[in-house]
C-alpha positions as YAML, in Angstrom:
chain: A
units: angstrom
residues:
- id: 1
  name: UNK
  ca: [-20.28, 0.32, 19.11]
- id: 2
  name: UNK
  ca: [-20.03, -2.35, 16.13]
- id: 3
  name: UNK
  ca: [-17.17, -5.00, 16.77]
- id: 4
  name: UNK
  ca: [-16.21, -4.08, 12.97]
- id: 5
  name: UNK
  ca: [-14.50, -0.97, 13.72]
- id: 6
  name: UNK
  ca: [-10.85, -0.14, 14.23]
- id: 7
  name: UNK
  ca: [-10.05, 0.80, 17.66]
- id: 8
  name: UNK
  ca: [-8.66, 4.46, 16.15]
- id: 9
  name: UNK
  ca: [-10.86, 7.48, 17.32]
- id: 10
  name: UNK
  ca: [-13.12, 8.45, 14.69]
- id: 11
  name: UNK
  ca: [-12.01, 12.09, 13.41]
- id: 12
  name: UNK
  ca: [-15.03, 15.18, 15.10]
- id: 13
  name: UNK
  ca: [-13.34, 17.82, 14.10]
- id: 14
  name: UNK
  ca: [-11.59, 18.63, 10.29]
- id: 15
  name: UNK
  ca: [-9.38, 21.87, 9.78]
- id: 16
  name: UNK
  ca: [-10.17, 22.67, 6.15]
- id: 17
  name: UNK
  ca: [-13.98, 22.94, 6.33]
- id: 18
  name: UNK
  ca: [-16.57, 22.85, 8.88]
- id: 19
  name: UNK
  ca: [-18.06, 19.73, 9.82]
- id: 20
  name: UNK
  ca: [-20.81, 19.15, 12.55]
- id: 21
  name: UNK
  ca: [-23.22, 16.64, 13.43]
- id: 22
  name: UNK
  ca: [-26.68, 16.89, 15.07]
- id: 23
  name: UNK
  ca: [-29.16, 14.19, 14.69]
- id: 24
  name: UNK
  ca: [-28.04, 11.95, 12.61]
- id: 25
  name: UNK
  ca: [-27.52, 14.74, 10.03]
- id: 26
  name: UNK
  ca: [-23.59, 15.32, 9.41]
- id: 27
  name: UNK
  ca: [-23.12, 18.68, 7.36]
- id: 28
  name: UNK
  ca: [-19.82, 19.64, 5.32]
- id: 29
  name: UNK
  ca: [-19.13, 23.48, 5.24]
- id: 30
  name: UNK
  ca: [-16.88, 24.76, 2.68]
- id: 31
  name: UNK
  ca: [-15.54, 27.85, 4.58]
- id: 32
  name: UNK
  ca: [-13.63, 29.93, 1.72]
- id: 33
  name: UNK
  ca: [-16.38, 32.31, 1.27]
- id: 34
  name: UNK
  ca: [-14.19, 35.30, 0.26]
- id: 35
  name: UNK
  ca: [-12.70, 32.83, -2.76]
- id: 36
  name: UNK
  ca: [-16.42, 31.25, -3.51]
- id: 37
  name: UNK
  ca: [-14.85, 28.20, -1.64]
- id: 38
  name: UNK
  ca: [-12.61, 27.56, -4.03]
- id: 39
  name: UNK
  ca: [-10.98, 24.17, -3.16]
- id: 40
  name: UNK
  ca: [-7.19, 23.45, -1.85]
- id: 41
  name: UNK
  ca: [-4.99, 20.71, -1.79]
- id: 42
  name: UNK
  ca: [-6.15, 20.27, 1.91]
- id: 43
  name: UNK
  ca: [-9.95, 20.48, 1.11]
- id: 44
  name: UNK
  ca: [-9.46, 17.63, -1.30]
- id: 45
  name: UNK
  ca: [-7.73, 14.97, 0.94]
- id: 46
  name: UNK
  ca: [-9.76, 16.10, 3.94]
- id: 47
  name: UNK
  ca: [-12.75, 16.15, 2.02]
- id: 48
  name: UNK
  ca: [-11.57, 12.49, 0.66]
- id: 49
  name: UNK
  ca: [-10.58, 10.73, 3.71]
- id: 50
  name: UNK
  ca: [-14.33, 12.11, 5.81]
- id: 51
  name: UNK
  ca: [-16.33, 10.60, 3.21]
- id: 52
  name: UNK
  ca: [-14.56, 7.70, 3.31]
- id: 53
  name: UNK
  ca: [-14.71, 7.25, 7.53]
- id: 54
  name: UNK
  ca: [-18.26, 8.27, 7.64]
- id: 55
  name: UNK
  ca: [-19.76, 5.10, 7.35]
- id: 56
  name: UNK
  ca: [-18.43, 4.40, 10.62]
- id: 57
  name: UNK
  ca: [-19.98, 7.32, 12.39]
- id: 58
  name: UNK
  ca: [-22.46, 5.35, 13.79]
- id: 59
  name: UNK
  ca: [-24.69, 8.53, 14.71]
- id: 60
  name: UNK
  ca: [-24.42, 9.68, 10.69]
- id: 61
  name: UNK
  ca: [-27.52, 9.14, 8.25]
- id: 62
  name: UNK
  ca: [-27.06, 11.83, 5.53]
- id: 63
  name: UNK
  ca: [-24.62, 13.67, 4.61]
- id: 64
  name: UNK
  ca: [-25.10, 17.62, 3.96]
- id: 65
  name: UNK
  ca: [-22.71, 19.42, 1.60]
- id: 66
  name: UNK
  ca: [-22.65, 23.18, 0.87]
- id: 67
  name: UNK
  ca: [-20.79, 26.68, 1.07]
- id: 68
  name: UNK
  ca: [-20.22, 29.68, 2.66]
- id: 69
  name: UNK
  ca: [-21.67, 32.71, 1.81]
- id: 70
  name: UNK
  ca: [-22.63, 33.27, -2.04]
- id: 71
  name: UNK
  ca: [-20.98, 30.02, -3.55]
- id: 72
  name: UNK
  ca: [-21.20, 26.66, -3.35]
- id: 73
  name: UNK
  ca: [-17.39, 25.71, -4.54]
- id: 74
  name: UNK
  ca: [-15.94, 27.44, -7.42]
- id: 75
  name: UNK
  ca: [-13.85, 24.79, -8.48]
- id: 76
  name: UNK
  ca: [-9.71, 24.23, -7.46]
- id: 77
  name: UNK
  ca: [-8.11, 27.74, -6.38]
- id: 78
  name: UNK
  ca: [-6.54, 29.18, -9.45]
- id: 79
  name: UNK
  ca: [-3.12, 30.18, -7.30]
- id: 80
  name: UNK
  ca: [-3.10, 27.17, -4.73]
- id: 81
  name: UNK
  ca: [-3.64, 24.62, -6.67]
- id: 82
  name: UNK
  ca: [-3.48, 25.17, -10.61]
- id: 83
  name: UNK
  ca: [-0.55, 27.84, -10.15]
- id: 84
  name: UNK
  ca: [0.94, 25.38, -8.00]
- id: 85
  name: UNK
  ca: [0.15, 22.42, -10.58]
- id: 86
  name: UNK
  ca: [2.53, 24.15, -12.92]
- id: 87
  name: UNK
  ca: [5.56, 22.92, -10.99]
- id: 88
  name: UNK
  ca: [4.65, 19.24, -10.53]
- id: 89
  name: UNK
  ca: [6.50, 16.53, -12.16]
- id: 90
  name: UNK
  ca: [4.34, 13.76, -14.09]
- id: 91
  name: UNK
  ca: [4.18, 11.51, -11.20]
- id: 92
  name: UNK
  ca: [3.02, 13.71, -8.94]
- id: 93
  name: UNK
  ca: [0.28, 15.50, -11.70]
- id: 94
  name: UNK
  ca: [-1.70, 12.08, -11.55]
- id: 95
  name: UNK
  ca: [-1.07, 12.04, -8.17]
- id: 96
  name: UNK
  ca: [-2.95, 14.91, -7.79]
- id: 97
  name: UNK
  ca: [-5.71, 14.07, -10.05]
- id: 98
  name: UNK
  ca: [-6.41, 10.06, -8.98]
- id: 99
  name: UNK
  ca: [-6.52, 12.18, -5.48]
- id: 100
  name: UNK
  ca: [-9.25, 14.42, -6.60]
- id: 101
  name: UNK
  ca: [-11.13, 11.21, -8.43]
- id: 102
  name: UNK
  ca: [-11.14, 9.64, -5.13]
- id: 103
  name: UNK
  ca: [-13.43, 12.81, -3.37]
- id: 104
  name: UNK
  ca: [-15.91, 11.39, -6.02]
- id: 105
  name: UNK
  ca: [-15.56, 7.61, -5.67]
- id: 106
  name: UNK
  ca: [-15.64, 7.68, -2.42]
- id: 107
  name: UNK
  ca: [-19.25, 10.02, -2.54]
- id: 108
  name: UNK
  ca: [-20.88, 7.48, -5.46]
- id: 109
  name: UNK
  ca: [-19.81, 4.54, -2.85]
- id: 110
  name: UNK
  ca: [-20.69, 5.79, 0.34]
- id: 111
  name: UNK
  ca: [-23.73, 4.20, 1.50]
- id: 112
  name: UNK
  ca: [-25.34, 7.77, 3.53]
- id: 113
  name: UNK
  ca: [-27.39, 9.32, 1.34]
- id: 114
  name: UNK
  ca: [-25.75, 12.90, 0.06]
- id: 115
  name: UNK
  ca: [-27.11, 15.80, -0.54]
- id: 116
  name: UNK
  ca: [-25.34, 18.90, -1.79]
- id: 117
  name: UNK
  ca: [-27.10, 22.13, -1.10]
- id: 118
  name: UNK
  ca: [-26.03, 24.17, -3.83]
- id: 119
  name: UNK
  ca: [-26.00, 27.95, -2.49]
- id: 120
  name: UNK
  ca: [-24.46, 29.74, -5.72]
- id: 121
  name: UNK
  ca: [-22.09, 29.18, -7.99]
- id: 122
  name: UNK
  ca: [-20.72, 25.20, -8.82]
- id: 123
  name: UNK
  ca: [-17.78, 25.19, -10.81]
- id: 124
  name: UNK
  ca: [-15.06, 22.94, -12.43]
- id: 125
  name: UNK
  ca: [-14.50, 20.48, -8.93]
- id: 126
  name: UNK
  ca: [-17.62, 21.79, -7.37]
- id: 127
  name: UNK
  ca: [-19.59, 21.50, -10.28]
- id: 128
  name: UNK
  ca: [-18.73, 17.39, -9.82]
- id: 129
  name: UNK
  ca: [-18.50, 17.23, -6.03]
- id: 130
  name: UNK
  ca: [-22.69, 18.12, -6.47]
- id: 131
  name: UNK
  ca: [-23.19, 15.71, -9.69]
- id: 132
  name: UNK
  ca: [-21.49, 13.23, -7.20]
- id: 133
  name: UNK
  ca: [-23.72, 13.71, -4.24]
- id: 134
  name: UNK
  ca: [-27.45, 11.55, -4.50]
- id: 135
  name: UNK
  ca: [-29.73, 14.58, -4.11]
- id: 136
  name: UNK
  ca: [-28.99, 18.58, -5.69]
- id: 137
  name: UNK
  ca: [-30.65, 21.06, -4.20]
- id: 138
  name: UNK
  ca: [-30.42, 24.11, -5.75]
- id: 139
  name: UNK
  ca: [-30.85, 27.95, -5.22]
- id: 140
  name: UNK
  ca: [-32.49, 29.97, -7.77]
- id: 141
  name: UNK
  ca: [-29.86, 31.66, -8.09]
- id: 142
  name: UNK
  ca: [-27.36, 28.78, -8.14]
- id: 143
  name: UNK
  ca: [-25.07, 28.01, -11.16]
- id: 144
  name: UNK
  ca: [-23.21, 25.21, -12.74]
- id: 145
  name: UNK
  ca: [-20.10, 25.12, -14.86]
- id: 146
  name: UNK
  ca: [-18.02, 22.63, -16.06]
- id: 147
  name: UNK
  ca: [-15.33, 24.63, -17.35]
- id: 148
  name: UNK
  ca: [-12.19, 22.11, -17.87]
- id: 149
  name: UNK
  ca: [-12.04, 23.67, -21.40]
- id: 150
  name: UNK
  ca: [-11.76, 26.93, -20.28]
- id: 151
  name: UNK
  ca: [-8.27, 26.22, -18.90]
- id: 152
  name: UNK
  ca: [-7.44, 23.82, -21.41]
- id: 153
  name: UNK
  ca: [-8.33, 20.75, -20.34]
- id: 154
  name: UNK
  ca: [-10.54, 17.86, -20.72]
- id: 155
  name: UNK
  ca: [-14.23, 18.60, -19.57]
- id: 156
  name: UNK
  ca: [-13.84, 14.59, -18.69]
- id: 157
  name: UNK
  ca: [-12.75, 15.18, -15.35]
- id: 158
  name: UNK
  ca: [-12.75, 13.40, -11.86]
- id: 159
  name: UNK
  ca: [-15.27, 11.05, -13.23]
- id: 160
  name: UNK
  ca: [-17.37, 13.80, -15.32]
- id: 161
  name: UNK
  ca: [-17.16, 12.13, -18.16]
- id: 162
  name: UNK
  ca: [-19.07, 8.95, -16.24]
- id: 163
  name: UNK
  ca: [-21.62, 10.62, -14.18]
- id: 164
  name: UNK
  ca: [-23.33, 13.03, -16.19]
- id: 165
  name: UNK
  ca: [-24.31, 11.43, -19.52]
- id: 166
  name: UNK
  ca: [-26.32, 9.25, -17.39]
- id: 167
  name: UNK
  ca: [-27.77, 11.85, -15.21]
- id: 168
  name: UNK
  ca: [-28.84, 14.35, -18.50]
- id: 169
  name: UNK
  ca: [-27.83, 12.22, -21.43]
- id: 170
  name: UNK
  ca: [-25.26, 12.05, -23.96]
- id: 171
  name: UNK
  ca: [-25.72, 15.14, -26.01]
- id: 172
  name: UNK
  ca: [-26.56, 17.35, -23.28]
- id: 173
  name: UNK
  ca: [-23.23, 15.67, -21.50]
- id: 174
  name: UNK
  ca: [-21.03, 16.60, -24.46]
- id: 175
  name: UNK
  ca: [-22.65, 20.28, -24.46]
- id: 176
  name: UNK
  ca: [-21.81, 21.19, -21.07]
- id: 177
  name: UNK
  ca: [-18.67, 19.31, -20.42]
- id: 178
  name: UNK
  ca: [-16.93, 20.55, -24.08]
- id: 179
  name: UNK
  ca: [-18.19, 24.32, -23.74]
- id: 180
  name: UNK
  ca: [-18.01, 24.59, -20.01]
- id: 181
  name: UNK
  ca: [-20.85, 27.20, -20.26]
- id: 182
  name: UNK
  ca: [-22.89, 28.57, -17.16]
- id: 183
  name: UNK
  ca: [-26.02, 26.46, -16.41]
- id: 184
  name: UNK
  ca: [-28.56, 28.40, -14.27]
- id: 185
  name: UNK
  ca: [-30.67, 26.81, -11.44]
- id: 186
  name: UNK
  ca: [-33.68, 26.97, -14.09]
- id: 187
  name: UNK
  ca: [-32.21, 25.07, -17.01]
- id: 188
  name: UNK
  ca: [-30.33, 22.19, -14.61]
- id: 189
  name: UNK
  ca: [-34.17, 21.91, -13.41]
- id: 190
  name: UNK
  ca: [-34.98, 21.37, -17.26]
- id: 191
  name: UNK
  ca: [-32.01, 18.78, -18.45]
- id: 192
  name: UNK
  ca: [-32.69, 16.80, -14.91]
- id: 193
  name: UNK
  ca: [-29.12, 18.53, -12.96]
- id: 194
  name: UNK
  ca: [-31.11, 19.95, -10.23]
- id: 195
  name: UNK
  ca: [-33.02, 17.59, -7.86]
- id: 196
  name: UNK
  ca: [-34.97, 20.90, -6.70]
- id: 197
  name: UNK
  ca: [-35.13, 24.53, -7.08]
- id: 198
  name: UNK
  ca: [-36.41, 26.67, -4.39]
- id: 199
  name: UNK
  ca: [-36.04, 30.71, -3.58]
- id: 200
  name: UNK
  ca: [-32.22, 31.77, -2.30]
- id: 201
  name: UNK
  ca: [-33.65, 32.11, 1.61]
- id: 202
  name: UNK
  ca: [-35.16, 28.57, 1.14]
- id: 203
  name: UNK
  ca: [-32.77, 26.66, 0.37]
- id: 204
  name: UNK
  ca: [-31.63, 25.61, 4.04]
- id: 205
  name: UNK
  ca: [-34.60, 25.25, 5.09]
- id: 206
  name: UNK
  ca: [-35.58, 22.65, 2.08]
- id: 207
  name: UNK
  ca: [-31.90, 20.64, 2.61]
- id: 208
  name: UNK
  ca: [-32.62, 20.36, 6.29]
- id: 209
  name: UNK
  ca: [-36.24, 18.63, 5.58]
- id: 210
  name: UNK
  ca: [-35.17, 16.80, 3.25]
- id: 211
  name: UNK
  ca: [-31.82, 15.57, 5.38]
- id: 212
  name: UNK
  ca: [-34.32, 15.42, 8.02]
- id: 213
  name: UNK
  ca: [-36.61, 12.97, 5.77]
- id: 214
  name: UNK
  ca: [-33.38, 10.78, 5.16]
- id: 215
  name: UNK
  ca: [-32.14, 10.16, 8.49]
- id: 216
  name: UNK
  ca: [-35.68, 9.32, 9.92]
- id: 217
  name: UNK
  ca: [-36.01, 6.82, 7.14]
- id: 218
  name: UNK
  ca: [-35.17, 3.19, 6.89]
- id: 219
  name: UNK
  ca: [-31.67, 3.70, 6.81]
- id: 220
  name: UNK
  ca: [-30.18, 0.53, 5.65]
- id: 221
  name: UNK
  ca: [-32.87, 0.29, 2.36]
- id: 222
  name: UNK
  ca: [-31.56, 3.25, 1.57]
- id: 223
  name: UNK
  ca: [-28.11, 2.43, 1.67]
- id: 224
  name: UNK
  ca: [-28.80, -0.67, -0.26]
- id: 225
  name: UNK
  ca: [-30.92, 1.57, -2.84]
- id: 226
  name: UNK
  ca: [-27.75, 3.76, -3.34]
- id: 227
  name: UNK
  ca: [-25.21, 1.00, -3.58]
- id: 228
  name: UNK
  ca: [-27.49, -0.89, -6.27]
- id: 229
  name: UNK
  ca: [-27.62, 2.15, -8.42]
- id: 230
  name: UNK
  ca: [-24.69, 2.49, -8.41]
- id: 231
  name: UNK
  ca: [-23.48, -0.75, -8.91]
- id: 232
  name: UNK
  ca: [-25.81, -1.94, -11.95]
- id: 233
  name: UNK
  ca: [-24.75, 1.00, -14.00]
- id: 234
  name: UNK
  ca: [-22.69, -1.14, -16.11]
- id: 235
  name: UNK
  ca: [-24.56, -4.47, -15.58]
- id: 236
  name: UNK
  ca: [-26.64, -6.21, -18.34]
- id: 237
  name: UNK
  ca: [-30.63, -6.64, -17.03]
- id: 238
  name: UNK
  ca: [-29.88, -9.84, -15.82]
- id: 239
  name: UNK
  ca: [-27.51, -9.81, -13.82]
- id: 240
  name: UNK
  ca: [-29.12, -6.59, -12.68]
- id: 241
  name: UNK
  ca: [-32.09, -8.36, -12.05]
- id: 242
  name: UNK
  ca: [-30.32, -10.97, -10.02]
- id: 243
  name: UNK
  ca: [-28.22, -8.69, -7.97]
- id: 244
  name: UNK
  ca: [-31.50, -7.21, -6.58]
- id: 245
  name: UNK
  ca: [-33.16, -10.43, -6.45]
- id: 246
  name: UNK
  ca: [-30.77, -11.49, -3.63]
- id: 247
  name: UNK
  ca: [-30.63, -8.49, -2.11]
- id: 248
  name: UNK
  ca: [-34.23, -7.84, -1.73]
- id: 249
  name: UNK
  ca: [-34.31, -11.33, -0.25]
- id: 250
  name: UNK
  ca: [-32.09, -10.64, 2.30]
- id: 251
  name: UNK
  ca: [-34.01, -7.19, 3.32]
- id: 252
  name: UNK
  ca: [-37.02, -9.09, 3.72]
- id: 253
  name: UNK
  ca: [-35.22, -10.56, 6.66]
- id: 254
  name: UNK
  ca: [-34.31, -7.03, 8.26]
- id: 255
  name: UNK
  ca: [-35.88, -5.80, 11.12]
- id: 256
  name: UNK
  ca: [-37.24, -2.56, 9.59]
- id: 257
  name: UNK
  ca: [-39.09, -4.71, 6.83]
- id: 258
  name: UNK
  ca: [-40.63, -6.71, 10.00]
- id: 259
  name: UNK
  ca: [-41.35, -3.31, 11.53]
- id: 260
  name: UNK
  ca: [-43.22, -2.13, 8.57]
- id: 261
  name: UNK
  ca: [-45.40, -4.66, 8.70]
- id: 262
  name: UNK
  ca: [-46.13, -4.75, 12.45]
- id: 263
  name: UNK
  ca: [-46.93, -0.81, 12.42]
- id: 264
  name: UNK
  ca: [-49.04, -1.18, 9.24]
- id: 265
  name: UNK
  ca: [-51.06, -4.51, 11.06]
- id: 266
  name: UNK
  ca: [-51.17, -1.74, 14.17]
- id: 267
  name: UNK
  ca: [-52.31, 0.83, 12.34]
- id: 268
  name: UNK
  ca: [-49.19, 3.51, 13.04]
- id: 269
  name: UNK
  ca: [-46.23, 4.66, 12.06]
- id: 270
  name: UNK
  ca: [-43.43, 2.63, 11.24]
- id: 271
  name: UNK
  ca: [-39.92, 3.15, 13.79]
- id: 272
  name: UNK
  ca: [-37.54, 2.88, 11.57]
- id: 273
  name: UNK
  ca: [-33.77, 1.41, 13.71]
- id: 274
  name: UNK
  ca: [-31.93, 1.14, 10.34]
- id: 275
  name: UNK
  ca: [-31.36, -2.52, 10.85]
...
């Protein structure tokens, strides 16, 4: 066990979704399927507080997202949350929405790669819990929609705003966050939403090889990889340039970079440890 962790029992078992671990693959379970998933309260701040503690799951190298049934997540439950919104106080409003801003922080800065394994429809929260995650894998018959508008709100939400003009660009950005229309699995594909887009009975199948790729990888370059990417989003090229200067350095001194280079003198496989 690392000498860096709290003496508190690390948290196996979460009431709001399903969680479950098998090697070295956790996987996140919305489990609302007769609401398409829709989130709660609950869902948020469990959903916040397990991304957040998964880095110390020391038997954790990817993290799998996805639904139940025919939907991914359709976005915050119209009578448990929004009805319920209409009853909150200022204070407690951006409460609510710094909590929901925190699901996606916490995603962009945890250093497991993510993948969300998009099953059907991705809407409003969901729609930005999967532009959060590293990897989208997508049904064909998968859909995404930002609708914020559509219930009179900003499309800039829970970090919207920040994510996807660099993921599809500015005008594409402004489309789908201002008219909140349906994207199918096709066009994300086209704009560069969807990481992949295989057939409906596929699509575990592709998340578990690909989960499956990731945690039998060199674990630590990718973490480093994803905390880079996300760090130099806002950096000019040179410090940029600098940052991964150092930190390349400092791989070179990692065991998995001396490993790579004893299997390839050997002629095998590297055996990756992560360290």
């Amino acid at each position: 066990m690392s000498p860096f962790r709290a003496t508190a029992p690390l948290t196996k078992e979460w009431e709001h979704f399903g969680f479950a671990v098998a090697d070295g693959v956790a996987t996140v379970t919305f489990t609302r399927p007769a609401k398409l998933n829709a989130l709660t309260f609950d869902v948020y701040a469990d959903l916040r507080d397990l991304v957040i503690e998964l880095p110390q799951h020391e038997d954790v190298r990817v993290l799998v997202i996805t639904g139940e049934g025919r939907g991914f997540c359709s976005g915050g439950d119209v009578e448990e949350i929004i009805g319920e919104l209409q009853k909150f106080e200022t204070a407690e409003l951006l409460e609510f929405t710094r909590m929901t801003g925190a699901v996606v922080k916490a995603l962009r800065e945890c250093p497991i790669p993510v993948i969300a394994a998009v099953n059907g429809v991705a809407a409003g929260a969901g729609s930005v819990i999967a532009l959060a995650s590293d990897f989208r894998l997508l049904a064909e018959s998968a859909k995404f929609a930002f609708l914020f508008t559509k219930v009179g709100l900003a499309g800039a939400d829970m970090g919207s705003a920040y994510l996807l003009p660099r993921l599809v660009g500015l005008g594409r950005a402004t489309e789908l966050l201002m008219l909140g229309d349906k994207v199918p699995a096709a066009r994300a594909s086209e704009i560069g939403l969807a990481s992949q887009v295989v057939p409906d009975d596929e699509l575990p199948a592709a998340a578990s090889a690909l989960a499956r790729r990731l945690a039998d990888g060199p674990a630590l370059a990718y973490a480093t990889t994803k905390v880079l990417l996300t760090r130099e989003l806002d950096m000019d090229l040179g410090s940029a340039i600098e940052l991964e200067a150092i930190t390349q350095a400092l791989l070179m001194t990692a065991k998995d970079h001396k490993e790579f280079y004893a299997a390839w003198s050997a002629g095998r496989e590297p055996r990756w440890t992560g360290r």
